[in-house]
Coordinates of C-alpha atoms and ligand atoms in Angstrom, one line a residue:
X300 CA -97.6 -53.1 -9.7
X301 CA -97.2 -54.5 -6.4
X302 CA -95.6 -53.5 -3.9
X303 CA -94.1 -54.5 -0.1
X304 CA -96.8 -55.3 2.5
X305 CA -94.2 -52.9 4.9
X306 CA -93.9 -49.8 2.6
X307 CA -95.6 -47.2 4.9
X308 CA -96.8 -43.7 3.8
X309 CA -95.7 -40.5 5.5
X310 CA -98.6 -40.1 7.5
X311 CA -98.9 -36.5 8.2
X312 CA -98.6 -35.5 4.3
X313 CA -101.5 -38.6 3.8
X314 CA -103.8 -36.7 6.6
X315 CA -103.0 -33.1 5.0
X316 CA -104.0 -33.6 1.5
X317 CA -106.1 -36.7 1.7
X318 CA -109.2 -36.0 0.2
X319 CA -112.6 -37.4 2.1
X320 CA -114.9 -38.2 -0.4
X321 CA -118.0 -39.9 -0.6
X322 CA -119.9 -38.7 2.6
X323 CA -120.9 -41.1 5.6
X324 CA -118.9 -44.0 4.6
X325 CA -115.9 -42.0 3.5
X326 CA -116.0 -40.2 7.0
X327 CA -115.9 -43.4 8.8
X328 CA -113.5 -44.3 7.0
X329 CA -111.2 -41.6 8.1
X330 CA -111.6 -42.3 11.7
X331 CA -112.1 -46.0 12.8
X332 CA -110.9 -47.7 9.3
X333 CA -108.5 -45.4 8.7
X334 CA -105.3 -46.5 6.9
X335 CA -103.0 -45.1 9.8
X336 CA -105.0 -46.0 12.8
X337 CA -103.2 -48.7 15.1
X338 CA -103.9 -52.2 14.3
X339 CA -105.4 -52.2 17.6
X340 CA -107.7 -49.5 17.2
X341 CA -109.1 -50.5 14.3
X342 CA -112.5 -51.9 14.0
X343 CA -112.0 -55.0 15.7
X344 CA -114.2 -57.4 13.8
X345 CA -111.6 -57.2 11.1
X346 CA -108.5 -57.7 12.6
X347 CA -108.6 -61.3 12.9
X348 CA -108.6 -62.2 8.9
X349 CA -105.6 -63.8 7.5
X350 CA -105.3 -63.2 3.8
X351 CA -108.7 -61.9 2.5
X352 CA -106.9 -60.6 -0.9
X353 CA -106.6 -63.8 -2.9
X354 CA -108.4 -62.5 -5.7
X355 CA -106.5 -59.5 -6.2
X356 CA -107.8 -55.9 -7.3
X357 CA -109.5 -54.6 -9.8
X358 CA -111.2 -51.1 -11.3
X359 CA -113.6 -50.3 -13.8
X360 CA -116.3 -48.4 -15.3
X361 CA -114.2 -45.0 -15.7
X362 CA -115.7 -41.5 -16.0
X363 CA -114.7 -38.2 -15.8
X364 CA -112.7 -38.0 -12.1
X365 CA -114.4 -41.5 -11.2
X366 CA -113.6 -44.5 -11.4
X367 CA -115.2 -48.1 -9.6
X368 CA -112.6 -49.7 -7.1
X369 CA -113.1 -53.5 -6.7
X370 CA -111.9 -56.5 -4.5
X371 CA -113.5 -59.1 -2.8
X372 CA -112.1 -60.9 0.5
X373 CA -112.0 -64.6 -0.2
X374 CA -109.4 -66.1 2.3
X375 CA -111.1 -69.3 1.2
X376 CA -111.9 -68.8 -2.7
X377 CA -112.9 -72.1 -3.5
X378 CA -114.9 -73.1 -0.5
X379 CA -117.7 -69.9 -1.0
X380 CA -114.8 -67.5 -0.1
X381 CA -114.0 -68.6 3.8
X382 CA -115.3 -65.3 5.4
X383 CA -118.0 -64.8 8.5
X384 CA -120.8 -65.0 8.4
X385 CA -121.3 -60.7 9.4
X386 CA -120.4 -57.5 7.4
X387 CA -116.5 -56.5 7.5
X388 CA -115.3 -53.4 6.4
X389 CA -112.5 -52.2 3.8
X390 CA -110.7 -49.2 4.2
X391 CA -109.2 -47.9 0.7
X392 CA -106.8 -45.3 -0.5
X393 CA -106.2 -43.8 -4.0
X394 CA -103.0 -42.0 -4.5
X395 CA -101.5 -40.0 -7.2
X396 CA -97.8 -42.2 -6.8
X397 CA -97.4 -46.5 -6.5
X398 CA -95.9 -45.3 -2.9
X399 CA -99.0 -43.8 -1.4
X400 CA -97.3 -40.6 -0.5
X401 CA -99.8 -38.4 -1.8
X402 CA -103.2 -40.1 -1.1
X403 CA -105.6 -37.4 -2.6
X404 CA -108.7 -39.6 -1.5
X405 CA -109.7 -42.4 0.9
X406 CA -112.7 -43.9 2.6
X407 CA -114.2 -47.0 3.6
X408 CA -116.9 -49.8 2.5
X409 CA -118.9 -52.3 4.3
X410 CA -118.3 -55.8 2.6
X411 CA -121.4 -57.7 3.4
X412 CA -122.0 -62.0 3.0
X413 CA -125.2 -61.3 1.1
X414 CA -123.1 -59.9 -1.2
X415 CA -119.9 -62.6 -0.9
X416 CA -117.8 -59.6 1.1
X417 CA -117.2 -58.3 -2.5
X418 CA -116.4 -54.9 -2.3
X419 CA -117.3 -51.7 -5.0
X420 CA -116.2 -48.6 -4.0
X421 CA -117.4 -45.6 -6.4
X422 CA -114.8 -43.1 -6.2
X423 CA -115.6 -39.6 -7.5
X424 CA -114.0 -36.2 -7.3
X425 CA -110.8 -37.2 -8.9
X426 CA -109.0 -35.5 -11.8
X427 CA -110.1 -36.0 -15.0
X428 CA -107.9 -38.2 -17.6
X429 CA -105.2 -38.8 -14.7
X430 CA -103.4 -42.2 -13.6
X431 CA -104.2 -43.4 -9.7
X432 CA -103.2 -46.2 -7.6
X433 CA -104.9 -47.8 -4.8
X434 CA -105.5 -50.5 -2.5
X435 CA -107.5 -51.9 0.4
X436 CA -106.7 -52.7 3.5
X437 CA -108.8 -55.0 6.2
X438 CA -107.5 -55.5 9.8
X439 CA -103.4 -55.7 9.3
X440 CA -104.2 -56.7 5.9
X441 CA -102.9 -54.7 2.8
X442 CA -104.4 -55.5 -0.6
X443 CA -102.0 -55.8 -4.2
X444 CA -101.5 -52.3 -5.1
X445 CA -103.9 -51.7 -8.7
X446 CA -103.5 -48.7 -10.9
X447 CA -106.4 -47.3 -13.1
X448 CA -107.2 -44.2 -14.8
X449 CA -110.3 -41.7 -14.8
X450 CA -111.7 -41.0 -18.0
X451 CA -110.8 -37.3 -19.5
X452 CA -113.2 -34.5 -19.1
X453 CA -116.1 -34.6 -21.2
X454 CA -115.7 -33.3 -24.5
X455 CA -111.9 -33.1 -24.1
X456 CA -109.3 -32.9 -27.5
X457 CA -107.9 -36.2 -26.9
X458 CA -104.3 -36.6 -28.5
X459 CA -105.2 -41.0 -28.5
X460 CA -106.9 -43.4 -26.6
X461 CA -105.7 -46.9 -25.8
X462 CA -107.8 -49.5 -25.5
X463 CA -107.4 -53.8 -25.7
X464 CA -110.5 -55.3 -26.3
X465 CA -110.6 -59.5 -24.9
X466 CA -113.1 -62.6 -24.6
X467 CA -113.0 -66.0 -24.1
X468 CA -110.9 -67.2 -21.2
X469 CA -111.5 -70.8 -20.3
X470 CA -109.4 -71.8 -17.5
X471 CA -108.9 -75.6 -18.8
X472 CA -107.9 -74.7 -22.1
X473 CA -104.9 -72.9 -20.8
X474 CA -102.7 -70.6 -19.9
X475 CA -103.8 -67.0 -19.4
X476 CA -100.5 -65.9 -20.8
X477 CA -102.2 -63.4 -23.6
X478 CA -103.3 -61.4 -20.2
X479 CA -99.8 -61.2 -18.6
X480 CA -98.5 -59.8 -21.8
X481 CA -102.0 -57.3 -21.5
X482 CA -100.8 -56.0 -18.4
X483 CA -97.9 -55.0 -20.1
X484 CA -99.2 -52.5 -23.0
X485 CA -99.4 -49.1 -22.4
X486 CA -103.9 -49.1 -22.4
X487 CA -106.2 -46.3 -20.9
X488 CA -108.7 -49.4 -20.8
X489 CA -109.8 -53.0 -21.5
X490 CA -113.3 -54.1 -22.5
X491 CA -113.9 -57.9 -21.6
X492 CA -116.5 -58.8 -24.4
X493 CA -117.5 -62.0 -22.4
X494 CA -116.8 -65.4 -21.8
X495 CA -115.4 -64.3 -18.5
X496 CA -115.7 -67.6 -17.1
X497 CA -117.0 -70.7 -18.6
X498 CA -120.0 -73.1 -16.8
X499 CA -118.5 -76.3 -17.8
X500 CA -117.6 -79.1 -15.3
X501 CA -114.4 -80.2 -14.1
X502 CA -112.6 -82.9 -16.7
X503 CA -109.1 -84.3 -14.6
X504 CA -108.1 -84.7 -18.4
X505 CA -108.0 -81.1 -18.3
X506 CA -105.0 -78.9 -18.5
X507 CA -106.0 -77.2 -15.6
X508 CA -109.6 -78.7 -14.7
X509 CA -112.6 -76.5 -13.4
X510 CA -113.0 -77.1 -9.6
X511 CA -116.4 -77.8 -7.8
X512 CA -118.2 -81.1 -9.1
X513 CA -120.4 -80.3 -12.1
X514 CA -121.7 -77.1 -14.0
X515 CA -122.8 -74.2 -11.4
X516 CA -126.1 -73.7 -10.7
X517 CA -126.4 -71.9 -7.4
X518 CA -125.2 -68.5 -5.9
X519 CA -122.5 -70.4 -4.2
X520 CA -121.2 -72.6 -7.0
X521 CA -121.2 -69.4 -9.5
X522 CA -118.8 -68.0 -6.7
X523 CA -116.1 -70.6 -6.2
X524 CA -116.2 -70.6 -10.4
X525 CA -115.4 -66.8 -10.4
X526 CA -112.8 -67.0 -7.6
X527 CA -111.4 -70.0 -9.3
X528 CA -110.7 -67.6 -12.4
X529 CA -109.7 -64.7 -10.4
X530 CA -107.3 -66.3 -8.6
X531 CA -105.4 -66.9 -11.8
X532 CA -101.7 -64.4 -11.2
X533 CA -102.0 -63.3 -15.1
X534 CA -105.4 -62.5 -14.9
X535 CA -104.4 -60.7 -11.8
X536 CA -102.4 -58.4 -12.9
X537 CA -104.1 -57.5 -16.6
X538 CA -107.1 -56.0 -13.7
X539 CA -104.4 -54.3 -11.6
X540 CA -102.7 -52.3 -14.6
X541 CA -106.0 -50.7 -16.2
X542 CA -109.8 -49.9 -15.3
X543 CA -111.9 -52.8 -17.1
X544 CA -115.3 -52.2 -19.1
X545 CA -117.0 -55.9 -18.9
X546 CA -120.0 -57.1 -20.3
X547 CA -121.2 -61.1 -20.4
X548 CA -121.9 -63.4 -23.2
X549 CA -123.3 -67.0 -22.6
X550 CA -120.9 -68.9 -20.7
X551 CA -121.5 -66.6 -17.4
X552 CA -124.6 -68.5 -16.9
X553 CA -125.1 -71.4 -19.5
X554 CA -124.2 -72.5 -22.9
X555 CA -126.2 -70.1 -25.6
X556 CA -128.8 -68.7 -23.1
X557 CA -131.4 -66.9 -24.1
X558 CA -133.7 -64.5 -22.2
X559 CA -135.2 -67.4 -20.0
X560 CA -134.3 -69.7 -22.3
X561 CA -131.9 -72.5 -21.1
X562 CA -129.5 -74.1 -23.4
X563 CA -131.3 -77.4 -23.0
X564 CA -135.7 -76.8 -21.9
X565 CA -136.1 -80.6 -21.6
X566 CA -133.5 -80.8 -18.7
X567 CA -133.9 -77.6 -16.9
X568 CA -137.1 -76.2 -15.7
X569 CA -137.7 -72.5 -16.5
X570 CA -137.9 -71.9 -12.9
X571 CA -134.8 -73.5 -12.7
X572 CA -132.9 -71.8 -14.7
X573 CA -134.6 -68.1 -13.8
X574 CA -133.3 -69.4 -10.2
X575 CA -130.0 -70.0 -11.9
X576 CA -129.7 -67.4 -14.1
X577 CA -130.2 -64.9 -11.2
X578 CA -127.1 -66.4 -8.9
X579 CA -124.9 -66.6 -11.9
X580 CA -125.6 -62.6 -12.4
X581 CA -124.9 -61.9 -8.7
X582 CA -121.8 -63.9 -8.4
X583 CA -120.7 -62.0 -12.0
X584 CA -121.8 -58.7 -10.3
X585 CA -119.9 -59.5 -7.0
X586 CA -116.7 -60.3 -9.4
X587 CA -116.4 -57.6 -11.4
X588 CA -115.7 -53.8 -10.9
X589 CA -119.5 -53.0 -11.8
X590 CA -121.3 -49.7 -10.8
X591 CA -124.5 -50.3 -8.2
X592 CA -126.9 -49.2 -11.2
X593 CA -125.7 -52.9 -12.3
X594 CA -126.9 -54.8 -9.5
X595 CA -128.8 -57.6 -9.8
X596 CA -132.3 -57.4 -9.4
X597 CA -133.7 -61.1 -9.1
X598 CA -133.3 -61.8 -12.8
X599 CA -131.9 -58.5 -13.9
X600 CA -129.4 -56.8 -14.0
X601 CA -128.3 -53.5 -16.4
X602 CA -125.3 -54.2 -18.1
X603 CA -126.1 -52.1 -21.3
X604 CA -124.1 -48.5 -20.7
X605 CA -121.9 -46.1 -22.7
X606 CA -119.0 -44.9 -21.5
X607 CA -117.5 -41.9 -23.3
X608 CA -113.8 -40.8 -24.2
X609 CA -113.1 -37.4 -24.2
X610 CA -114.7 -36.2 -28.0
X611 CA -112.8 -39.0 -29.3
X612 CA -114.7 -42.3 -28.0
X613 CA -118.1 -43.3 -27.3
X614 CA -118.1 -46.9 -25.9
X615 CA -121.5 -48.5 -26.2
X616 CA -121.8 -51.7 -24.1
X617 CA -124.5 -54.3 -25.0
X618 CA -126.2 -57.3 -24.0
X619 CA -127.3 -59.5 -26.2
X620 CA -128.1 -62.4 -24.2
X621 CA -130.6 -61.3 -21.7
X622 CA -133.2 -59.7 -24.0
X623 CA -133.3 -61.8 -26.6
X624 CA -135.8 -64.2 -28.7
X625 CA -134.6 -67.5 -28.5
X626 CA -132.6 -68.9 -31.4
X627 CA -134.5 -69.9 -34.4
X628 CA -133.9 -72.6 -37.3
X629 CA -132.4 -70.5 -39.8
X630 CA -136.0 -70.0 -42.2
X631 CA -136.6 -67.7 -39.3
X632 CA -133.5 -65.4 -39.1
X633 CA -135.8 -62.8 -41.5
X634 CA -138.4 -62.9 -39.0
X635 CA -139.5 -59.2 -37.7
X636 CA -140.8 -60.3 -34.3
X637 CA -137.3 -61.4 -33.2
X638 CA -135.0 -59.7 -31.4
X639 CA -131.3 -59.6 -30.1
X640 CA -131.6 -56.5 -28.5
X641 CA -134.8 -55.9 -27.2
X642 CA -137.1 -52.5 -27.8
X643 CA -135.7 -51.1 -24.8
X644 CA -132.1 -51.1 -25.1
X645 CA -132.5 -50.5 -29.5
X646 CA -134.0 -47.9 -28.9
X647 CA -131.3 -46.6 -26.1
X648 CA -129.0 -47.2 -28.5
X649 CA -130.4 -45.5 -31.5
X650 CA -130.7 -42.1 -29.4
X651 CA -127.6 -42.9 -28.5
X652 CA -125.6 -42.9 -32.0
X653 CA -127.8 -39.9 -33.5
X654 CA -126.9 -36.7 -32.7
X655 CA -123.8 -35.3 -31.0
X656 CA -121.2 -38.1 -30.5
X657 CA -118.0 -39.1 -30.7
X658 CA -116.1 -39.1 -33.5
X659 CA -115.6 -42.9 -32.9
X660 CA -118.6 -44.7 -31.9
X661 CA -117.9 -48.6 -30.5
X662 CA -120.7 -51.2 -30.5
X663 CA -118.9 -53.5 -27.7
X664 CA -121.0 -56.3 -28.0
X665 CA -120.7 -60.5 -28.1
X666 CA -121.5 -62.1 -30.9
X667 CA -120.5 -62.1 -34.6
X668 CA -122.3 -58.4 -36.0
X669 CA -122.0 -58.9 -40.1
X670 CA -122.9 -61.9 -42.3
X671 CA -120.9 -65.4 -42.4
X672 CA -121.5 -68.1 -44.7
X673 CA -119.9 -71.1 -44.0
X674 CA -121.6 -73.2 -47.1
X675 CA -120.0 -73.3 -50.4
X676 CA -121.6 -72.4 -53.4
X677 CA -125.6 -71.4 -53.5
X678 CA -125.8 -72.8 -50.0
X679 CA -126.3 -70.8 -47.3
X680 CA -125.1 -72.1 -43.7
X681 CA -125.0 -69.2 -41.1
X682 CA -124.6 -69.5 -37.2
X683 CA -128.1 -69.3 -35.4
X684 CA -126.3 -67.7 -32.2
X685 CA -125.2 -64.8 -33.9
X686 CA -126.6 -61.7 -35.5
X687 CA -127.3 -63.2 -39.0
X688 CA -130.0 -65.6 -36.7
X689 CA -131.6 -62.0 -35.9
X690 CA -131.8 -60.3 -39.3
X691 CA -134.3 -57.6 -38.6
X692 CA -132.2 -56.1 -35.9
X693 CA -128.8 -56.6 -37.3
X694 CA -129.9 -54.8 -41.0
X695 CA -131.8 -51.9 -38.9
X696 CA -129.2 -51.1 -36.5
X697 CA -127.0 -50.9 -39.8
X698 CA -129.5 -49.0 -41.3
X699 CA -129.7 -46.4 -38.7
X700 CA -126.2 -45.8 -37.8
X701 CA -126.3 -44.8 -41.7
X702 CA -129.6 -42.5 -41.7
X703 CA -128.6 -40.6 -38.3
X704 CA -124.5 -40.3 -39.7
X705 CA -123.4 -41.9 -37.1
X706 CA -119.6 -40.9 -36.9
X707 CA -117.1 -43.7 -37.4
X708 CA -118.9 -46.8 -36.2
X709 CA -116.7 -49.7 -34.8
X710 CA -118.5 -52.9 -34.0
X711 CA -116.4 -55.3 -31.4
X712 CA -117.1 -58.8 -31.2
X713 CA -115.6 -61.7 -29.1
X714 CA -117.4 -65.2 -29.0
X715 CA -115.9 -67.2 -31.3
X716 CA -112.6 -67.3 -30.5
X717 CA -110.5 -66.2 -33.8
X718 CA -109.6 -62.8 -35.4
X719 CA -111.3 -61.3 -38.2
X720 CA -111.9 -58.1 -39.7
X721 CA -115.3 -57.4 -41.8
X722 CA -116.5 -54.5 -43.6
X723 CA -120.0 -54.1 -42.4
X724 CA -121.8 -53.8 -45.5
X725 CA -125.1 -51.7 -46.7
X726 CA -126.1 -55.4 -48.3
X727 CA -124.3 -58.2 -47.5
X728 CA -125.2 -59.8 -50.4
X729 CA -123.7 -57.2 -52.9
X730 CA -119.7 -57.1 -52.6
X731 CA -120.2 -53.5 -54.8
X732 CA -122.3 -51.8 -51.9
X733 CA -121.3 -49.5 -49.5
X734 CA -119.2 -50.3 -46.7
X735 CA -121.0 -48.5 -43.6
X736 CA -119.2 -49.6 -41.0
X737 CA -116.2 -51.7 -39.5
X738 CA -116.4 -55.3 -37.3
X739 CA -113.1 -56.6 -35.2
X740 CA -113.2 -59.6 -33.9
X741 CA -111.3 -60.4 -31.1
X742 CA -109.9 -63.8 -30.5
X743 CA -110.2 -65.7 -27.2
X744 CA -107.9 -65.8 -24.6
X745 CA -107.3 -69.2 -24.5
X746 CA -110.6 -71.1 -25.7
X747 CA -110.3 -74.0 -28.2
X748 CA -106.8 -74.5 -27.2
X749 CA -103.2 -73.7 -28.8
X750 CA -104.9 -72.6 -32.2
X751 CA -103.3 -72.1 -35.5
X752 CA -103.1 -69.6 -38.1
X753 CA -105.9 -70.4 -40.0
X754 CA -108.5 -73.6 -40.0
X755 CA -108.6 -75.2 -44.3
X756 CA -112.2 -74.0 -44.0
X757 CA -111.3 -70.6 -43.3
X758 CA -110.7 -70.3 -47.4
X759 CA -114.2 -70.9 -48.0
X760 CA -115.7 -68.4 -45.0
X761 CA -113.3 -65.7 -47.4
X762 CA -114.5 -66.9 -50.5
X763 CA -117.9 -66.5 -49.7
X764 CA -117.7 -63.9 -47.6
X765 CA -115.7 -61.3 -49.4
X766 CA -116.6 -58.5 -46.5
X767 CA -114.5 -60.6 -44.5
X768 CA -111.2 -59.1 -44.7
X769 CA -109.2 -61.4 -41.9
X770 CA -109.2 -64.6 -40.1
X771 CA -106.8 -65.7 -37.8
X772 CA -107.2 -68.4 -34.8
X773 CA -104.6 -68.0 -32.8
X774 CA -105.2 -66.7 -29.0
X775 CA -104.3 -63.4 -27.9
X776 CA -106.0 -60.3 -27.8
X777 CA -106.9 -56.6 -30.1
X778 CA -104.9 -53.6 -28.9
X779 CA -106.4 -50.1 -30.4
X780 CA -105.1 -46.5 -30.7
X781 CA -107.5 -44.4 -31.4
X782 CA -106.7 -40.8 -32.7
X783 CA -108.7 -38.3 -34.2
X784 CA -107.5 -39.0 -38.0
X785 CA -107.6 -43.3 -37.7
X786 CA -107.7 -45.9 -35.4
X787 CA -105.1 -48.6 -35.2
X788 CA -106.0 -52.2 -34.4
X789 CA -103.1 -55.0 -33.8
X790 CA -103.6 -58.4 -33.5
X791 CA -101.6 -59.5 -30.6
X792 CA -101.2 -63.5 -30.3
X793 CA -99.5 -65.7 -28.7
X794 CA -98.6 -69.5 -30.2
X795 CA -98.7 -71.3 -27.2
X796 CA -101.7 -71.6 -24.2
X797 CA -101.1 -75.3 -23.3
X798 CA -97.8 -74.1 -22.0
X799 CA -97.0 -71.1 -19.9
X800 CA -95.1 -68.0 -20.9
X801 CA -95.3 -67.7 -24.6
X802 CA -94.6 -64.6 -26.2
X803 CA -96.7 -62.4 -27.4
X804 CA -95.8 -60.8 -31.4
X805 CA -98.7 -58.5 -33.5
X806 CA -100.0 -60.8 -36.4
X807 CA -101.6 -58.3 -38.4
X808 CA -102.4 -54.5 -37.7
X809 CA -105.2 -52.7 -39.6
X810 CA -106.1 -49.0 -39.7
X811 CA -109.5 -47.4 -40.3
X812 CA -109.2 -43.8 -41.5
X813 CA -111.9 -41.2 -40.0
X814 CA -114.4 -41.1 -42.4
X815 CA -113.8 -43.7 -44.0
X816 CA -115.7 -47.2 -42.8
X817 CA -113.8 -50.8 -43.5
X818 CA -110.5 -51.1 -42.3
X819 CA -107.2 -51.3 -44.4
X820 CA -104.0 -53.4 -43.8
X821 CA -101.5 -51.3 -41.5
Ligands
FE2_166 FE1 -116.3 -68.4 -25.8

């Protein structure tokens, strides 16, 4: 994907059928940021920045013709980035070829220090369903070339889609190997279901420790974490090969948050932690290829969004971490008052399943969707971070996505870093009910280490849990085709994360047929 800081474009057939887009900043960006304007013309403020690009390129949030361009300049990373203290801008090209000799559009952004001179550039009026390339350039400066891809035109006969869904990528646990074998499959996207960084604080027992000098806690902190991360060559290169579609779990901020609920009340204040839950979302904002209706507002930020596939895929993104009741002793899972979701983004997402869809609609969500027993017997031991802790949303999402006919509903799950496949079922208690609808589980990149193929315990989770079809705890990650008669999920692992470049192999592959909910061994 990269390519030589020296390859030049032709510039007269750049000028000809470059494409301005984007209005004011795109016009400036013609003129005084232009990619072809002498080093010495150009704005001058920028000129002087050695290396801003150490946290490489990414792109995101497709739609049809659009697409979100990211980078952030960091010559610095782990010192809050190394930039001053005034806005610099970025100049940015998207071409149809890895050369650049047919830029069809261009413009520029201001990167600004409230905002860590992170850059998100919302690039419309391309073709829809089409593979681009771009870069940035600041000064002399030329970013890694990234390549992304718009989403087809709405409604749209799509022959397949091509996803990888991924989670869980602590940085001392290991190697980001299952990513550099990512970049390599042939994907129209990748949805990061969270766990994109984790808060914990640096161990020198570590394989490769976390830097700074304790957990994160402000603005600054949550940046040198994320460019700690991004400056990781595998992870890299998975964001230069294919748009991303992220959404956060706990670990972005703090260990099984809540709503504004800490992991531990009796050792930070709520204001505390509302102060630190706000600069963890702008530093994850400022990292990722995120659309401006996801900016932070103090506490908030809108992360819930669907995302839609030609008439093959809906993607619906959700959060369940920031609306959420806190977790509850398990007496309390059946409680009505609780919520994962919250009323306002249920009921976004039951408007959004009824009625004309898709004919696959993905719940691309955190934490584990069906029902898990980990007690033998009578017993009943089930995870209090996890669906099964908030009963009344879990059974009437289920519930609905049956009464409206949802078509083909896929629930996506990352979190606790191993494979499974469940058949979501109309009662979970009653193996004879209806299957309604499908959960994968994707394993973590490399969280809890090398892994294995399965824990002794996994026998009883099966045993108990006879809608579970699949567990496997290696790493790697869950690479989908979808077409319009199945979808095809593989199992991609890798045996090794304490060690670099393992290779990758599929450990199991599983098919859901349209119409038909629970997947089926390939
Ligand atoms: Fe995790």
């Amino acid at each position: 994907m990269s390519q030589p800081r020296d390859a030049q474009t032709d510039p007269s057939s750049a000028l000809t059928r470059r494409t301005l887009l984007g209005g004011g900043a795109a016009a400036v960006g013609a003129t005084a940021f232009g990619f072809f304007t002498p080093a010495s013309a150009a704005a001058r403020p920028a000129g002087r920045i050695r290396d801003p690009f150490t946290l490489g390129v990414a792109s995101g949030d497709p739609t049809p013709g659009g697409v979100v361009l990211w980078t952030r300049l960091a010559p610095d990373p782990l010192a809050g980035g190394g930039m001053p203290a005034r806005p610099v801008p970025v100049a940015w090209q998207v071409a149809t070829d890895e050369r650049f000799r047919d830029v069809v559009a261009s413009g520029a952004e201001v990167s600004r220090p409230e905002l860590g001179h992170s850059v998100h550039a919302e690039v419309d009026g391309l073709r829809p369903g089409r593979e681009y390339f771009y870069r940035f350039r600041v000064g002399a400066e030329l970013s890694p070339v990234g390549r992304t891809r718009t989403a087809p035109a709405p409604g749209a006969a799509l022959a397949s889609f091509a996803f990888a869904f991924t989670s869980c990528q602590s940085y001392p646990a290991g190697y980001f190997t299952a990513h550099r074998h990512l970049a390599e499959e042939d994907l129209d996207l990748v949805v990061q279901l969270g766990d994109y960084i984790y808060e914990g604080r640096p161990d020198p027992r570590d394989l490769r420790p976390h830097e700074g000098n304790g957990e994160p806690i402000t603005l600054v902190e949550y940046r040198n974490r994320h460019a700690q991360y991004r400056g990781d060559p595998d992870l890299q290169a998975a964001h230069a090969a294919f748009p991303w579609a992220v959404v956060l779990d706990d670990h972005e901020i703090d260990n099984n948050w809540a709503d504004e609920v800490p992991q531990d009340p009796a050792r930070q204040s709520r204001e505390a932690f509302l102060a630190r839950r706000a600069a963890a979302f702008q530093a994850y904002y400022e990292h990722m290829p995120l659309r401006r209706t996801s900016l932070p507002r103090g506490i908030d930020m809108q992360l819930y969004r669907r995302l839609t596939f030609g008439d093959l895929v809906d993607l619906h993104l959700l959060d369940t971490r920031q609306y959420r009741s806190d977790q509850a002793p398990q007496s309390q899972r059946l409680d009505p008052t609780r919520t994962i979701l919250g009323d306002q983004q249920e009921s976004w997402l039951q408007a959004a399943v009824a009625g004309r869809t898709a004919r696959w609609n993905v719940l691309a969500q955190q934490v584990f969707f069906s029902q898990r027993d980990f007690a033998s017997g009578d017993a009943l031991s089930l995870s209090n971070d996890a669906w099964d802790n908030y009963v009344a949303d879990r059974d009437g999402l289920r519930d609905h996505l049956v009464a409206v006919g949802t078509s083909n509903p896929v629930v996506l799950t990352g979190d606790v870093h191993a494979s499974y496949v469940c058949d979501v079922k109309a009662d979970f208690d009653d193996p004879d009910s209806a299957t309604v609808a499908t959960e994968l589980v994707g394993t973590s990149v490399t969280s809890g280490g090398d892994g294995r193929d399965q824990n002794p315990s996994d026998a009883v989770q099966l045993a108990e849990n006879p809608h579970i079809k699949f567990i496997n705890r290696n790493r790697g990650y869950v690479r989908n085709v979808v077409t319009a008669s199945g979808w095809t999920a593989d199992y991609r692992v890798v045996d090794v994360v304490t060690a670099p470049g393992a290779p990758v192999r599929t450990r199991a592959s599983f098919v859901i047929e349209d119409g038909v909910p629970g997947a089926q061994p390939a």
